[in-house]
Structures are given as structure tokens and as C-alpha cells.
Amino acid sequence: MVQISKNSNFNGITPKNLMDATYEAVENFQIRAFFEAKDEILETGKFSEEEFYELLDAMIDAETERKLVLDSLIGKEPLFLEEIAETLKDFPAENVIRDIIYLKEQGYIEEHIEIKTKTVIKKIKGEEKEVEEKEYFYRYQVKDIPDDFIEHFFEPVSIVFDSEVCCQCGWCSSICPVNAISVTADTLEINDEICIKCGLCYSVCPRSFSIEQVGKSINKLDKSLNFSEKINGYINTYSASTTKDDIKEVRQDGGIVTSLLEYLLKDKLVDAIVAVQHSEEKWKPEPVIVDDLKDLYKTGGTKYANASTLAIIDKAKEYNNIAVVGTPCMMNAIEKGNLFSSGVPFFKNIKYKIGLFCMESFPYEGVLGLIKEQFEQDFNKVTKMDISSGKFIIYLDKGEDLNVPLKDVKSYARHNCHFCEDLTADYADISVGSIGSGSGWSSVITRNKKGEELFKGASKAGLIESKNLKDVKPGQPLLERIAGIKRKNCKSIELKKEKERSDNNN
Ligand SMILES: Cc1cc2nc3c(=O)[nH]c(=O)nc-3n(C[C@H](O)[C@H](O)[C@H](O)COP(=O)(O)OP(=O)(O)OC[C@H]3O[C@@H](n4cnc5c(N)ncnc54)[C@H](O)[C@@H]3O)c2cc1C
Ligand code: SF4
Ligand code: SF4
Ligand code: SF4
């Protein structure tokens, strides 16, 4: 309990209330499982004893805060997340918003969804038409908790994989304190014999429960941010290109990601970056940690097969500051790490999150299959792949390029990408993609101050030239339209065992 007196979040809470909440918090199954498995955890070598206690402290603090938040809401009517954050001044607003969603998953809070219909004027095939649009309003209220209530137990993420919705990001395997999880680009295995049932993997998994309302509400708190239902919160949008000829040689679009990483490494704003490069099998991405500029350019260019980049984050523990490049599902996973605590040593060192736009990715076998079946080409001769203007394009070593309509390759894409609603990496500090900008340029969304400063810093260092995305054609309207289509077509996730559990409760 020593840690509580150190946490400035608890200033203003009476010692008695703090003590009561902490006693309740240590009853939490995650904390107990973690504490009781101390010897097994230390044996794996993932955490030192000091790190173990640091993480335990952070878990107890987070759970204590949740108990205090819960107590403050008893008897209140359903409220919006922003309203709750406004009422509970004792804690940082962002924490309160995350706490509510977590408490909902623990079974304490009920989500009330109100649907309203409004009429809007839309241009359809050049004609202005009245269209009905649905608006969703989410309010939260403490449930009537019976005396025999048992907090929801978070199962290991095998239920996500078994429900065929795992996006293979790899985050659960980095987080698991006893190294019970192995993730590759298409497999996930849990060693039940060593799993301590702490549920940490479930908490951070981007597919276990949605944090959509967390992201939106946190964005809405910052009145300086622009907000769009389709591309979410942002400071600025740009169309940008690298100024460096050697980055132009390896880039996918504007070479912005590589330019940002070069700036970060050169200016020692980070000690290492986590990205992907070609593995020995061409076009198969291999997650890598790069701490030397000379290896950076190996990461340039898009590999359309998916990678489990976050599975190597724990290996970057030795670095104080890292930048991570990844798809929107990976940015979502990292944000979920904020839900239970930020005490994990290799989580605290993530200083920059660079997100890529992503409509879908392909299994490695799918990439090979589509090159063979759709293009009748040897994939070793392919020098670049691209998705642009509704076409899947391949460039060959002879300088030739070939394309097929994107709809003809959709069937090769990964099934689990159908459960993904995020095109533009909502949870990144800065998001980069091609939609909206011309050839050789990238569309860039700076999502927060850190992302904006990074972009401005790399521009000032002469690595990037840019225009406002709103001044470019097809620009932001196309980006918003496609982001909206992805959200609309997204399938909802139903975890097999979760459904059975809720059916039994009703
Ligand atoms: C699977 C996938 C699908 C995409 N789909 C779209 C799309 O539909 N629309 C769109 O506008 N943009 C899409 N993008 C983003 C686009 O292809 C470019 O990555 C982006 O425009 C950045 O270009 P750049 O020239 O700045 O990047 P570069 O400077 O060339 O750097 C590319 C970076 O991407 C990383 N990377 C490459 N492949 C992967 C991978 N498989 N997983 C994780 N990281 C990877 C590399 O590590 C590198 O850091 C997609 C990217 C990926 C990986
Ligand atoms: S597999 Fe999940 S529940 Fe099991 S020990 Fe690892 S993190 Fe905890
Ligand atoms: S954290 Fe990522 S790899 Fe692990 S189960 Fe969830 S989606 Fe799959
Ligand atoms: S579509 Fe979504 S789930 Fe699939 S790779 Fe892209 S971000 Fe991940």
C-alpha cells in the first residue's frame, strides 16, 4: 500500500476512502493472480523483481482508482463519458473515461445506447438528396450490484483466436508475464500449463472489447482538436513528400514514415524504432528493432502481408524511448495497454506511435496466391506492390507495371480484417497513408501535439516538404469517404464464450 501515497492522482481523497478502495482493489482477480504467481513470473526472466513490484503497484493503483470512480457514480442517472469526467474532478479526465469502459467490462457499469435519426442533405451521383442518418448516443450508469456479484473474469485471449477475430498483432504475447503465448502472422498458441489466468492478455487485446467510445470521448475533451466521425480527432492534415533521394528509392508513397523515423533516430528523440523489413522469404514482413540509422532503409515500402509487430515489443525493453510503426489494429492494441495500467516497463518506453492507413492486409499465402493467379507472375520478380485508385498494382524488375481491379483481390484478404473499422489509425500520434494524395506523396494526419511536433520537426530539419491536405485533390473528402465506408462495412465482433456467458446470465 506504500505506492498509494506516492500517486498524485489520489491527492484530495480521504485516507479512509483510499484505504477502503485499496482493500477492495486487492481482491481483484487479476491482481491476485499476478501476485500469487510472483515466483513463476520472476523465473521466466521477463521482469526483474523491481519491475514486478512496479507493475503490481500500477495495477493496484489503477484498480483503486476504479473503485473510487465506481463509488462516486452510485445512484447517478446515465451520463455521457465526458459528463462523468467533468463531474469527477479528483482524477485526470482521460483516466476516468478509460476506467468507465473497464468497469463496464468488469460487469459493474451498464451502457445505454440511444439511437436518433436525423435528415441530412448528401450529394449522390451529382444530385443533392435528403438522406436519413442514424446517430448513436452512449451513456453509462452503475448497475444494481447484488450482494453475491462476482466480477467478470477475463479469460486468456484464446477465446479471441478461437472466435476467428484475432488480428495477429502480437501484443498479448509481449504482455503475458509468463511467456505463455506465442503469436505468428497466422497462429496463436497458449501454453495452458503455465498460464496463470491473470487476464492481462485479454485486457490489452484490440479484439476482446471495443474502446471506440474511449477514443472519441478523450478527443472531444480537447477542444483544440478537429473532430470527424470518419477519421476521428486531429490537429492538422497534410499531403507530404520526402526531400531525400535515398528515401525516394525505398519508399512506398511519400517516404514520410521513413523520414520521420530518420529524424527521430538522428535527433536522438528515440533510441530505437520497431518496424518491419522483408524477411528471408521475399514479401514476408519480419518485425525488427532498428537502433542504427544504417539499417533504417531496409524497412521502407509496404509489405501487404500482415506482421505480428507487437510480439517483439518486450524485446525493446532495454531502450528508454522507442517509436512503433504499425497498422491501425496495432495502435488500438497499444491504447488498450493504457486501460489497466502503464506499469509495464516495455510499454512505458513507447514514445511515438506512427500509424499506417489500412483497408485490409493479406495472409502471406494470399499475397503469393494473388501474384500467381491474378497476374501469372513469379513473385521474386515483383519489386513493389501498391493499392491505388481502386486497383491492385504490381511493379516488375523489368520496369513494367500490371494491375487488376481491387475487387478481384479482395477474396485473398484476411477474414479478420472484416471486423476492423479503423482506416486511418485513430490511436496513433501521427497517421500516414496514400489515400487523398497524388503519386509520390502521402496523406498525413497529426492526431495530437506530439504528432504535430514530430511532423514540424522533420519538416524543419529539411526532410519533408508539405501542403495542406485540404488544398490537394482528391484530398480529405476522398479520405473521409473511404474511412466512412470502412466503418459502415465493419462486422461486429461476438466472442464465442462471451456470448454463452451473457446468454446464461440473462
Ligand atoms: C497492410 C497494409 C495495408 C495498407 N493499406 C492502405 C490503404 O488501403 N490505403 C492507404 O492509403 N494506405 C495503406 N497503407 C499504407 C501505405 O501503404 C504506406 O505504408 C503509407 O502511405 C506510408 O508510406 P510511406 O512512403 O510514408 O512509408 P515508407 O517510408 O515506405 O515506410 C513504410 C513503413 O511501413 C512499415 N510497414 C510496411 N509493411 C508493413 C506491415 N505489413 N505491417 C506493419 N508495418 C509495415 C515499414 O516498417 C515502414 O516503416 C497500408 C499499409 C499496410 C502495411
Ligand atoms: S496467457 Fe494471458 S491469462 Fe495467461 S498468463 Fe499470459 S497474460 Fe495471463
Ligand atoms: S492481442 Fe493481438 S495477437 Fe493477441 S489475441 Fe488479441 S488480436 Fe490476437
Ligand atoms: S484492416 Fe484492420 S485488422 Fe486488418 S491489418 Fe489493417 S488495421 Fe489490422
Coordinates of C-alpha atoms and ligand atoms in Angstrom, one line a residue:
M1 CA 0.0 0.0 0.0
V2 CA 3.1 2.2 0.1
Q3 CA 2.6 3.0 -3.6
I4 CA -0.7 4.8 -3.0
S5 CA 0.8 7.6 -1.0
K6 CA 3.2 8.2 -3.9
N7 CA 0.4 8.6 -6.5
S8 CA -0.6 12.2 -7.1
N9 CA -3.9 11.0 -8.6
F10 CA -5.1 10.3 -5.1
N11 CA -4.5 13.8 -3.7
G12 CA -7.7 15.0 -2.2
I13 CA -9.1 11.6 -1.4
T14 CA -9.6 11.0 2.3
P15 CA -7.2 8.4 3.8
K16 CA -10.2 6.2 4.9
N17 CA -11.8 6.2 1.5
L18 CA -8.4 5.4 -0.1
M19 CA -7.8 2.6 2.3
D20 CA -11.2 1.1 1.8
A21 CA -10.9 1.3 -2.0
T22 CA -7.4 -0.3 -1.9
Y23 CA -8.7 -3.2 0.2
E24 CA -11.4 -3.8 -2.4
A25 CA -8.9 -3.4 -5.2
V26 CA -6.6 -6.1 -4.0
E27 CA -9.5 -8.6 -4.2
N28 CA -9.4 -8.1 -8.0
F29 CA -8.7 -11.5 -9.7
Q30 CA -6.0 -10.0 -12.0
I31 CA -4.1 -8.6 -9.1
R32 CA -4.4 -11.8 -7.0
A33 CA -3.4 -14.0 -9.9
F34 CA -0.4 -11.8 -10.7
F35 CA 0.7 -11.5 -7.0
E36 CA 0.3 -15.2 -6.3
A37 CA 2.4 -16.2 -9.4
K38 CA 5.4 -14.0 -8.4
D39 CA 7.9 -16.9 -8.4
E40 CA 6.7 -18.2 -11.8
I41 CA 6.9 -14.7 -13.3
L42 CA 10.4 -14.0 -12.0
E43 CA 11.5 -17.4 -13.2
T44 CA 10.7 -16.5 -16.8
G45 CA 13.0 -13.5 -16.6
K46 CA 10.7 -11.2 -18.3
F47 CA 10.6 -8.8 -15.4
S48 CA 13.1 -8.1 -12.6
E49 CA 11.8 -8.2 -9.1
E50 CA 11.7 -4.4 -9.0
E51 CA 9.7 -4.3 -12.3
F52 CA 7.4 -6.9 -10.9
Y53 CA 6.5 -4.7 -7.9
E54 CA 6.3 -1.6 -10.1
L55 CA 3.8 -3.4 -12.3
L56 CA 1.9 -4.7 -9.2
D57 CA 1.8 -1.2 -7.8
A58 CA 0.5 0.3 -11.0
M59 CA -2.2 -2.5 -11.2
I60 CA -3.3 -1.8 -7.6
D61 CA -3.4 2.0 -8.2
A62 CA -5.4 1.6 -11.3
E63 CA -7.9 -0.7 -9.6
T64 CA -8.1 1.5 -6.5
E65 CA -8.9 4.5 -8.8
R66 CA -11.6 2.4 -10.5
K67 CA -13.2 1.5 -7.2
L68 CA -13.3 5.2 -6.2
V69 CA -14.7 6.2 -9.5
L70 CA -17.4 3.5 -9.2
D71 CA -18.3 4.6 -5.6
S72 CA -18.7 8.2 -6.9
L73 CA -21.2 7.1 -9.5
I74 CA -23.6 5.0 -7.4
G75 CA -27.1 6.4 -7.6
K76 CA -26.4 8.7 -10.6
E77 CA -28.5 8.7 -13.7
P78 CA -27.0 7.5 -17.1
L79 CA -24.3 10.1 -18.2
F80 CA -22.1 10.6 -21.2
L81 CA -18.4 9.8 -20.6
E82 CA -17.4 13.4 -21.0
E83 CA -20.0 14.4 -18.4
I84 CA -18.7 11.8 -15.9
A85 CA -15.1 13.0 -16.5
E86 CA -16.4 16.6 -15.8
T87 CA -18.0 15.6 -12.6
L88 CA -15.2 13.5 -11.1
K89 CA -12.6 16.2 -10.8
D90 CA -10.3 14.2 -8.4
F91 CA -8.9 12.2 -11.3
P92 CA -7.5 13.0 -14.7
A93 CA -10.4 13.1 -17.2
E94 CA -8.7 10.6 -19.5
N95 CA -8.3 8.1 -16.7
V96 CA -12.0 8.4 -15.7
I97 CA -13.1 7.7 -19.3
R98 CA -10.9 4.6 -19.5
D99 CA -12.0 3.5 -16.1
I100 CA -15.7 3.5 -17.0
I101 CA -15.1 1.3 -20.1
Y102 CA -13.0 -1.1 -18.0
L103 CA -15.7 -1.1 -15.2
K104 CA -18.2 -2.0 -17.9
E105 CA -16.1 -5.0 -18.9
Q106 CA -15.8 -6.0 -15.2
G107 CA -19.6 -6.0 -15.1
Y108 CA -20.2 -3.0 -12.8
I109 CA -21.5 -0.5 -15.4
E110 CA -24.2 -0.6 -17.9
E111 CA -24.0 1.1 -21.3
H112 CA -27.3 2.7 -22.5
I113 CA -27.4 3.3 -26.3
E114 CA -29.9 5.8 -27.7
I115 CA -30.4 6.0 -31.4
K116 CA -31.7 9.1 -33.1
T117 CA -32.4 9.7 -36.7
K118 CA -31.6 12.9 -38.5
T119 CA -32.1 14.1 -42.0
V120 CA -29.1 15.4 -43.9
I121 CA -28.5 16.6 -47.5
K122 CA -26.0 14.5 -49.4
K123 CA -24.7 14.7 -52.9
I124 CA -25.4 11.3 -54.6
K125 CA -24.2 10.9 -58.2
G126 CA -24.0 14.8 -58.5
E127 CA -27.6 15.3 -57.2
E128 CA -28.4 16.7 -53.8
K129 CA -30.7 14.3 -51.9
E130 CA -32.2 14.1 -48.4
V131 CA -30.9 11.1 -46.6
E132 CA -31.7 9.7 -43.1
E133 CA -28.7 9.2 -40.9
K134 CA -28.6 7.4 -37.5
E135 CA -26.8 9.0 -34.6
Y136 CA -25.7 6.9 -31.6
F137 CA -25.5 8.3 -28.0
Y138 CA -23.8 6.3 -25.3
R139 CA -24.5 6.9 -21.6
Y140 CA -23.1 5.0 -18.6
Q141 CA -24.6 4.1 -15.3
V142 CA -23.7 1.9 -12.3
K143 CA -25.7 -1.4 -12.3
D144 CA -27.6 -2.6 -9.3
I145 CA -25.0 -4.9 -7.9
P146 CA -26.4 -7.9 -6.0
D147 CA -24.5 -9.0 -2.8
D148 CA -23.3 -12.2 -4.5
F149 CA -22.0 -10.4 -7.5
I150 CA -18.7 -11.8 -8.9
E151 CA -16.6 -9.5 -11.0
H152 CA -16.2 -10.7 -14.6
F153 CA -13.2 -12.9 -15.0
F154 CA -11.1 -12.1 -18.1
E155 CA -10.2 -15.3 -19.9
P156 CA -6.9 -15.8 -21.8
V157 CA -7.1 -14.5 -25.4
S158 CA -7.5 -18.0 -26.9
I159 CA -11.2 -17.0 -27.0
V160 CA -10.4 -14.2 -29.4
F161 CA -8.4 -16.5 -31.6
D162 CA -11.0 -19.3 -31.4
S163 CA -13.7 -16.8 -32.4
E164 CA -11.6 -16.2 -35.6
V165 CA -11.3 -12.4 -34.9
C166 CA -7.6 -12.2 -33.8
C167 CA -5.7 -9.7 -36.0
Q168 CA -2.4 -11.3 -35.0
C169 CA -0.9 -8.1 -33.7
G170 CA 1.2 -10.0 -31.2
W171 CA 0.6 -7.6 -28.2
C172 CA -0.8 -10.3 -25.9
S173 CA 2.4 -12.3 -26.2
S174 CA 4.6 -9.3 -25.3
I175 CA 2.3 -8.5 -22.3
C176 CA 2.0 -12.1 -20.9
P177 CA 4.1 -12.1 -17.7
V178 CA 5.0 -15.9 -18.0
N179 CA 5.6 -16.1 -21.8
A180 CA 2.6 -18.4 -22.2
I181 CA 1.6 -17.0 -25.6
S182 CA 3.3 -17.4 -29.0
V183 CA 1.9 -15.4 -31.9
T184 CA 2.9 -15.5 -35.5
A185 CA 1.3 -13.9 -38.5
D186 CA -1.3 -16.6 -38.7
T187 CA -1.2 -18.7 -35.5
L188 CA -1.7 -18.1 -31.7
E189 CA -0.9 -20.7 -29.1
I190 CA -1.3 -20.6 -25.3
N191 CA 0.5 -22.9 -23.0
D192 CA -2.3 -23.7 -20.6
E193 CA 0.1 -25.4 -18.2
I194 CA 2.0 -22.2 -17.4
C195 CA -0.8 -19.6 -17.9
I196 CA -1.6 -18.0 -14.5
K197 CA -5.1 -16.8 -15.7
C198 CA -4.2 -13.1 -14.9
G199 CA -6.3 -11.9 -17.9
L200 CA -3.8 -9.2 -18.8
C201 CA -3.7 -10.5 -22.4
Y202 CA -7.5 -10.1 -22.7
S203 CA -7.3 -6.5 -21.3
V204 CA -4.9 -5.3 -23.9
C205 CA -6.2 -7.3 -26.9
P206 CA -7.7 -5.0 -29.6
R207 CA -10.4 -7.6 -30.3
S208 CA -11.5 -8.5 -26.8
F209 CA -13.8 -5.5 -26.2
S210 CA -14.2 -2.2 -28.0
I211 CA -12.7 1.1 -26.8
E212 CA -14.2 3.2 -29.6
Q213 CA -16.1 5.4 -27.1
V214 CA -12.9 5.9 -25.1
G215 CA -11.1 7.4 -28.1
K216 CA -13.9 9.6 -29.2
S217 CA -14.6 11.0 -25.7
I218 CA -11.0 11.7 -25.0
N219 CA -10.7 13.5 -28.3
K220 CA -13.8 15.6 -27.5
L221 CA -12.3 16.8 -24.3
D222 CA -9.5 18.5 -26.2
K223 CA -11.4 21.5 -27.7
S224 CA -8.4 22.4 -29.8
L225 CA -8.8 19.2 -31.9
N226 CA -10.8 19.0 -35.1
F227 CA -13.2 16.1 -35.0
S228 CA -14.6 13.9 -37.8
E229 CA -16.8 10.8 -37.3
K230 CA -14.9 9.2 -40.1
I231 CA -11.2 9.9 -39.4
N232 CA -11.6 10.8 -35.7
G233 CA -9.7 13.6 -33.9
Y234 CA -6.8 15.5 -35.4
I235 CA -4.8 18.7 -35.3
N236 CA -3.9 19.0 -39.0
T237 CA -4.0 17.1 -42.2
Y238 CA -1.2 17.3 -44.8
S239 CA 0.0 16.0 -48.1
A240 CA 3.7 15.5 -47.8
S241 CA 6.7 14.0 -49.6
T242 CA 10.3 13.3 -48.5
T243 CA 13.0 15.6 -49.9
K244 CA 15.7 12.9 -49.7
D245 CA 16.6 11.0 -52.8
D246 CA 17.8 7.9 -51.0
I247 CA 14.5 7.6 -49.1
K248 CA 12.7 8.0 -52.5
E249 CA 14.5 4.8 -53.6
V250 CA 12.9 2.7 -50.8
R251 CA 9.6 4.5 -50.0
Q252 CA 6.1 3.3 -50.6
D253 CA 4.3 6.6 -51.1
G254 CA 5.7 9.9 -49.8
G255 CA 8.5 8.3 -47.8
I256 CA 7.1 10.1 -44.8
V257 CA 7.3 7.2 -42.4
T258 CA 11.0 6.6 -43.1
S259 CA 11.7 10.4 -43.0
L260 CA 10.0 10.7 -39.5
L261 CA 12.0 7.7 -38.3
E262 CA 15.2 9.1 -39.6
Y263 CA 14.5 12.4 -37.8
L264 CA 13.7 10.6 -34.6
L265 CA 16.9 8.4 -34.6
K266 CA 19.2 11.2 -35.8
D267 CA 18.0 13.7 -33.3
K268 CA 18.1 11.0 -30.6
L269 CA 14.4 11.6 -29.7
V270 CA 14.3 7.8 -29.7
D271 CA 16.9 5.1 -29.1
A272 CA 15.3 2.6 -31.4
I273 CA 12.3 2.0 -33.7
V274 CA 10.1 -1.1 -34.1
A275 CA 9.0 -1.7 -37.7
V276 CA 9.1 -4.4 -40.3
Q277 CA 11.5 -5.4 -43.1
H278 CA 11.5 -8.1 -45.8
S279 CA 12.3 -11.5 -44.2
E280 CA 14.4 -14.1 -46.0
E281 CA 11.2 -15.0 -47.7
K282 CA 10.6 -12.1 -50.0
W283 CA 7.4 -10.1 -49.3
K284 CA 7.0 -11.8 -45.9
P285 CA 7.4 -8.9 -43.4
E286 CA 9.7 -9.6 -40.4
P287 CA 9.3 -7.3 -37.3
V288 CA 12.6 -5.7 -36.4
I289 CA 14.1 -3.3 -33.8
V290 CA 16.3 -0.8 -35.5
D291 CA 18.7 1.2 -33.4
D292 CA 21.2 2.2 -36.1
L293 CA 20.3 4.6 -39.0
K294 CA 22.2 2.4 -41.5
D295 CA 19.5 -0.3 -41.1
L296 CA 16.5 2.0 -41.4
Y297 CA 16.0 2.0 -45.1
K298 CA 15.6 -1.8 -45.1
T299 CA 12.1 -1.1 -43.5
G300 CA 10.9 1.2 -46.3
G301 CA 8.0 0.2 -48.5
T302 CA 4.7 -1.6 -47.8
K303 CA 4.5 -5.4 -47.4
Y304 CA 0.8 -6.2 -47.8
A305 CA 1.1 -9.4 -45.8
N306 CA 0.4 -8.9 -42.1
A307 CA 3.0 -9.0 -39.4
S308 CA 2.9 -9.6 -35.6
T309 CA 5.0 -6.5 -34.9
L310 CA 3.9 -6.0 -31.3
A311 CA 5.1 -9.5 -30.4
I312 CA 8.7 -8.1 -30.3
I313 CA 7.9 -5.0 -28.2
D314 CA 9.1 -6.7 -25.0
K315 CA 12.5 -7.3 -26.6
A316 CA 12.8 -3.5 -26.9
K317 CA 12.8 -3.2 -23.1
E318 CA 16.4 -2.2 -22.9
Y319 CA 15.7 1.1 -24.8
N320 CA 14.4 4.1 -22.9
N321 CA 12.5 5.6 -25.8
I322 CA 11.1 3.8 -28.8
A323 CA 8.9 4.6 -31.8
V324 CA 6.5 2.0 -33.1
V325 CA 5.2 1.8 -36.7
G326 CA 2.1 -0.3 -37.3
T327 CA -1.4 -0.8 -38.7
P328 CA -4.5 0.7 -37.0
C329 CA -5.2 -2.5 -35.1
M330 CA -1.7 -2.3 -33.5
M331 CA -2.3 1.3 -32.5
N332 CA -5.6 0.3 -30.9
A333 CA -3.8 -2.5 -29.0
I334 CA -1.2 -0.1 -27.6
E335 CA -4.0 2.3 -26.5
K336 CA -5.6 -0.6 -24.7
G337 CA -2.4 -1.0 -22.7
N338 CA -3.4 2.3 -21.1
L339 CA -6.6 0.7 -19.7
F340 CA -5.2 -1.5 -17.0
S341 CA -2.1 0.4 -16.1
S342 CA 1.0 1.9 -17.5
G343 CA 3.3 0.0 -15.2
V344 CA 4.7 -2.4 -17.9
P345 CA 8.4 -1.4 -18.4
F346 CA 8.3 -2.0 -22.2
F347 CA 5.0 -0.2 -22.6
K348 CA 6.2 3.0 -20.8
N349 CA 9.0 3.4 -23.3
I350 CA 6.7 3.7 -26.4
K351 CA 7.2 7.5 -27.0
Y352 CA 5.9 7.7 -30.6
K353 CA 3.2 5.7 -32.4
I354 CA 3.2 6.1 -36.2
G355 CA 0.1 4.5 -37.7
L356 CA -0.4 3.4 -41.3
F357 CA -3.7 3.7 -43.1
C358 CA -5.0 0.2 -43.7
M359 CA -8.1 -1.0 -45.6
E360 CA -7.1 -4.7 -45.3
S361 CA -4.0 -6.9 -45.2
F362 CA -3.4 -10.3 -46.7
P363 CA -2.0 -13.6 -45.4
Y364 CA 1.4 -14.3 -46.8
E365 CA 0.0 -17.2 -48.8
G366 CA -2.7 -14.9 -50.1
V367 CA -0.1 -12.4 -51.5
L368 CA 1.7 -15.3 -53.2
G369 CA -1.6 -16.7 -54.5
L370 CA -2.8 -13.4 -56.0
I371 CA 0.5 -12.7 -57.7
K372 CA 0.4 -16.2 -59.3
E373 CA -3.4 -16.4 -60.0
Q374 CA -4.3 -12.9 -60.9
F375 CA -1.1 -11.7 -62.5
E376 CA 0.5 -15.0 -63.6
Q377 CA 3.9 -13.7 -62.4
D378 CA 6.8 -15.0 -60.3
F379 CA 6.7 -13.1 -57.1
N380 CA 10.5 -12.9 -56.9
K381 CA 10.3 -10.5 -59.9
V382 CA 7.9 -8.2 -58.1
T383 CA 9.7 -5.0 -56.9
K384 CA 6.8 -3.2 -55.4
M385 CA 3.0 -3.7 -54.8
D386 CA 0.5 -0.9 -54.4
I387 CA -3.2 -0.2 -53.9
S388 CA -4.3 2.9 -55.7
S389 CA -7.4 4.3 -57.5
G390 CA -9.3 1.0 -56.9
K391 CA -6.6 -1.1 -58.4
F392 CA -4.0 -3.6 -57.0
I393 CA -0.8 -2.8 -58.9
I394 CA 2.5 -4.8 -59.1
Y395 CA 5.8 -3.4 -60.5
L396 CA 8.2 -5.8 -62.1
D397 CA 12.0 -5.8 -62.2
K398 CA 11.9 -5.0 -65.9
G399 CA 10.2 -1.7 -65.1
E400 CA 6.8 -2.9 -66.2
D401 CA 3.7 -2.5 -64.1
L402 CA 0.5 -4.5 -64.1
N403 CA -2.9 -4.0 -62.4
V404 CA -6.1 -5.8 -61.6
P405 CA -9.3 -4.2 -60.1
L406 CA -9.1 -4.3 -56.3
K407 CA -12.4 -6.2 -56.1
D408 CA -10.6 -9.2 -57.8
V409 CA -8.1 -9.5 -55.0
K410 CA -10.5 -8.8 -52.0
S411 CA -11.1 -12.6 -51.6
Y412 CA -7.4 -13.1 -50.8
A413 CA -7.5 -10.6 -47.9
R414 CA -7.6 -11.8 -44.3
H415 CA -11.0 -12.7 -42.9
N416 CA -10.4 -11.0 -39.6
C417 CA -9.8 -7.6 -41.3
H418 CA -13.6 -7.5 -41.9
F419 CA -14.0 -6.8 -38.1
C420 CA -11.9 -3.7 -38.4
E421 CA -13.5 -0.3 -38.6
D422 CA -10.4 2.0 -38.5
L423 CA -8.8 3.0 -41.7
T424 CA -6.7 5.9 -40.5
A425 CA -5.1 4.7 -37.3
D426 CA -7.2 6.7 -34.8
Y427 CA -5.0 5.9 -31.8
A428 CA -1.6 6.9 -33.4
D429 CA 0.2 10.1 -32.7
I430 CA 0.6 10.6 -36.4
S431 CA -1.1 8.6 -39.2
V432 CA 0.2 8.2 -42.8
G433 CA -1.3 6.7 -45.9
S434 CA -1.7 7.3 -49.6
I435 CA -5.5 7.9 -50.0
G436 CA -6.1 11.6 -50.8
S437 CA -2.6 12.5 -52.1
G438 CA -1.0 12.1 -55.5
S439 CA 1.7 9.7 -56.6
G440 CA 4.9 10.1 -54.6
W441 CA 3.0 11.9 -51.8
S442 CA 1.5 10.7 -48.5
S443 CA -1.6 11.9 -46.6
V444 CA -0.7 12.7 -43.1
I445 CA -2.9 13.2 -40.0
T446 CA -1.4 14.7 -36.9
R447 CA -3.5 13.4 -34.1
N448 CA -2.1 15.2 -31.1
K449 CA 0.6 17.7 -30.1
K450 CA 3.3 15.1 -30.1
G451 CA 2.4 14.0 -33.7
E452 CA 2.3 17.6 -34.8
E453 CA 5.6 18.5 -33.2
L454 CA 7.2 15.4 -34.8
F455 CA 5.9 16.4 -38.3
K456 CA 7.0 20.0 -37.8
G457 CA 10.4 18.9 -36.5
A458 CA 11.1 16.6 -39.5
S459 CA 9.9 19.4 -41.9
K460 CA 12.2 22.0 -40.2
A461 CA 15.1 19.6 -40.4
G462 CA 14.5 19.7 -44.2
L463 CA 13.4 16.0 -44.5
I464 CA 9.9 16.7 -45.6
E465 CA 8.0 19.1 -47.9
S466 CA 4.3 19.5 -47.4
K467 CA 1.0 21.2 -48.4
N468 CA -2.3 21.3 -46.6
L469 CA -4.4 18.2 -47.4
K470 CA -7.4 20.4 -47.8
D471 CA -5.7 22.2 -50.7
V472 CA -4.9 18.9 -52.6
K473 CA -7.2 16.9 -54.9
P474 CA -8.8 14.4 -54.3
G475 CA -7.6 15.3 -50.7
Q476 CA -9.5 15.0 -47.5
P477 CA -13.0 14.5 -48.9
L478 CA -12.0 11.2 -50.5
L479 CA -10.1 10.1 -47.4
E480 CA -13.2 10.8 -45.3
R481 CA -15.5 9.0 -47.7
I482 CA -13.4 5.8 -47.8
A483 CA -12.8 5.9 -44.0
G484 CA -16.6 6.2 -43.6
I485 CA -17.2 3.2 -45.9
K486 CA -14.8 1.1 -43.9
R487 CA -16.6 2.0 -40.6
K488 CA -20.0 1.2 -42.2
N489 CA -19.0 -2.2 -43.6
C490 CA -17.3 -3.3 -40.4
K491 CA -18.7 -6.5 -39.0
S492 CA -19.4 -6.6 -35.2
I493 CA -17.3 -9.0 -33.0
E494 CA -19.0 -11.7 -31.0
L495 CA -16.7 -13.8 -28.9
K496 CA -17.9 -17.3 -28.7
K497 CA -17.6 -17.9 -24.9
E498 CA -18.6 -14.3 -24.1
K499 CA -21.9 -14.8 -25.8
E500 CA -22.5 -18.1 -24.0
R501 CA -21.7 -16.3 -20.7
S502 CA -24.2 -13.4 -21.4
D503 CA -26.9 -15.9 -22.5
N504 CA -26.5 -17.7 -19.2
N505 CA -26.7 -14.5 -17.2
N506 CA -30.0 -13.4 -18.8
Ligands
LIG1 C1 -1.0 -4.0 -44.8 C2 -1.1 -2.5 -45.2 C3 -2.2 -2.1 -45.9 C4 -2.3 -0.7 -46.3 N1 -3.4 -0.2 -46.9 C5 -3.5 1.1 -47.2 C6 -4.7 1.6 -47.8 O1 -5.7 0.8 -48.0 N2 -4.8 2.9 -48.1 C7 -3.7 3.7 -47.8 O2 -3.8 5.0 -48.1 N3 -2.6 3.3 -47.3 C8 -2.5 2.0 -47.0 N4 -1.3 1.5 -46.4 C9 -0.3 2.5 -46.0 C10 0.6 2.7 -47.2 O3 0.9 1.5 -48.0 C11 2.0 3.3 -46.8 O4 2.5 2.4 -45.8 C12 1.9 4.7 -46.2 O5 1.4 5.5 -47.2 C13 3.3 5.2 -45.8 O6 4.0 5.4 -46.9 P1 5.5 6.0 -46.8 O7 6.1 6.1 -48.2 O8 5.4 7.2 -46.0 O9 6.2 4.8 -46.0 P2 7.7 4.3 -46.1 O10 8.6 5.4 -45.8 O11 7.8 3.5 -47.3 O12 7.7 3.3 -44.8 C14 6.8 2.2 -44.7 C15 6.7 1.8 -43.3 O13 5.6 0.8 -43.2 C16 6.0 -0.2 -42.4 N5 5.4 -1.5 -42.9 C17 5.5 -2.0 -44.1 N6 4.7 -3.1 -44.2 C18 4.2 -3.3 -43.0 C19 3.3 -4.3 -42.5 N7 2.9 -5.3 -43.2 N8 2.9 -4.2 -41.2 C20 3.3 -3.1 -40.4 N9 4.2 -2.1 -40.9 C21 4.6 -2.2 -42.2 C22 7.5 -0.3 -42.5 O14 8.1 -0.8 -41.3 C23 7.9 1.1 -42.8 O15 8.3 1.7 -41.6 C24 -1.2 0.2 -46.0 C25 -0.1 -0.3 -45.3 C26 0.0 -1.7 -44.9 C27 1.2 -2.2 -44.2
SF4_2 S1 -1.9 -16.2 -21.3 FE1 -3.0 -14.3 -20.7 S2 -4.1 -15.0 -18.8 FE2 -2.4 -16.5 -19.2 S3 -0.7 -15.8 -18.0 FE3 -0.5 -15.0 -20.1 S4 -1.4 -12.9 -20.0 FE4 -2.1 -14.1 -18.2
SF4_3 S1 -3.6 -9.2 -28.7 FE1 -3.5 -9.3 -30.9 S2 -2.5 -11.3 -31.3 FE2 -3.2 -11.4 -29.2 S3 -5.3 -12.3 -29.4 FE3 -5.6 -10.1 -29.4 S4 -5.6 -9.6 -31.6 FE4 -4.7 -11.6 -31.4
SF4_4 S1 -7.6 -4.0 -41.8 FE1 -7.5 -3.6 -39.6 S2 -7.2 -5.7 -38.7 FE2 -6.6 -5.8 -40.9 S3 -4.4 -5.4 -40.8 FE3 -5.5 -3.4 -41.3 S4 -5.7 -2.5 -39.2 FE4 -5.2 -4.6 -38.9

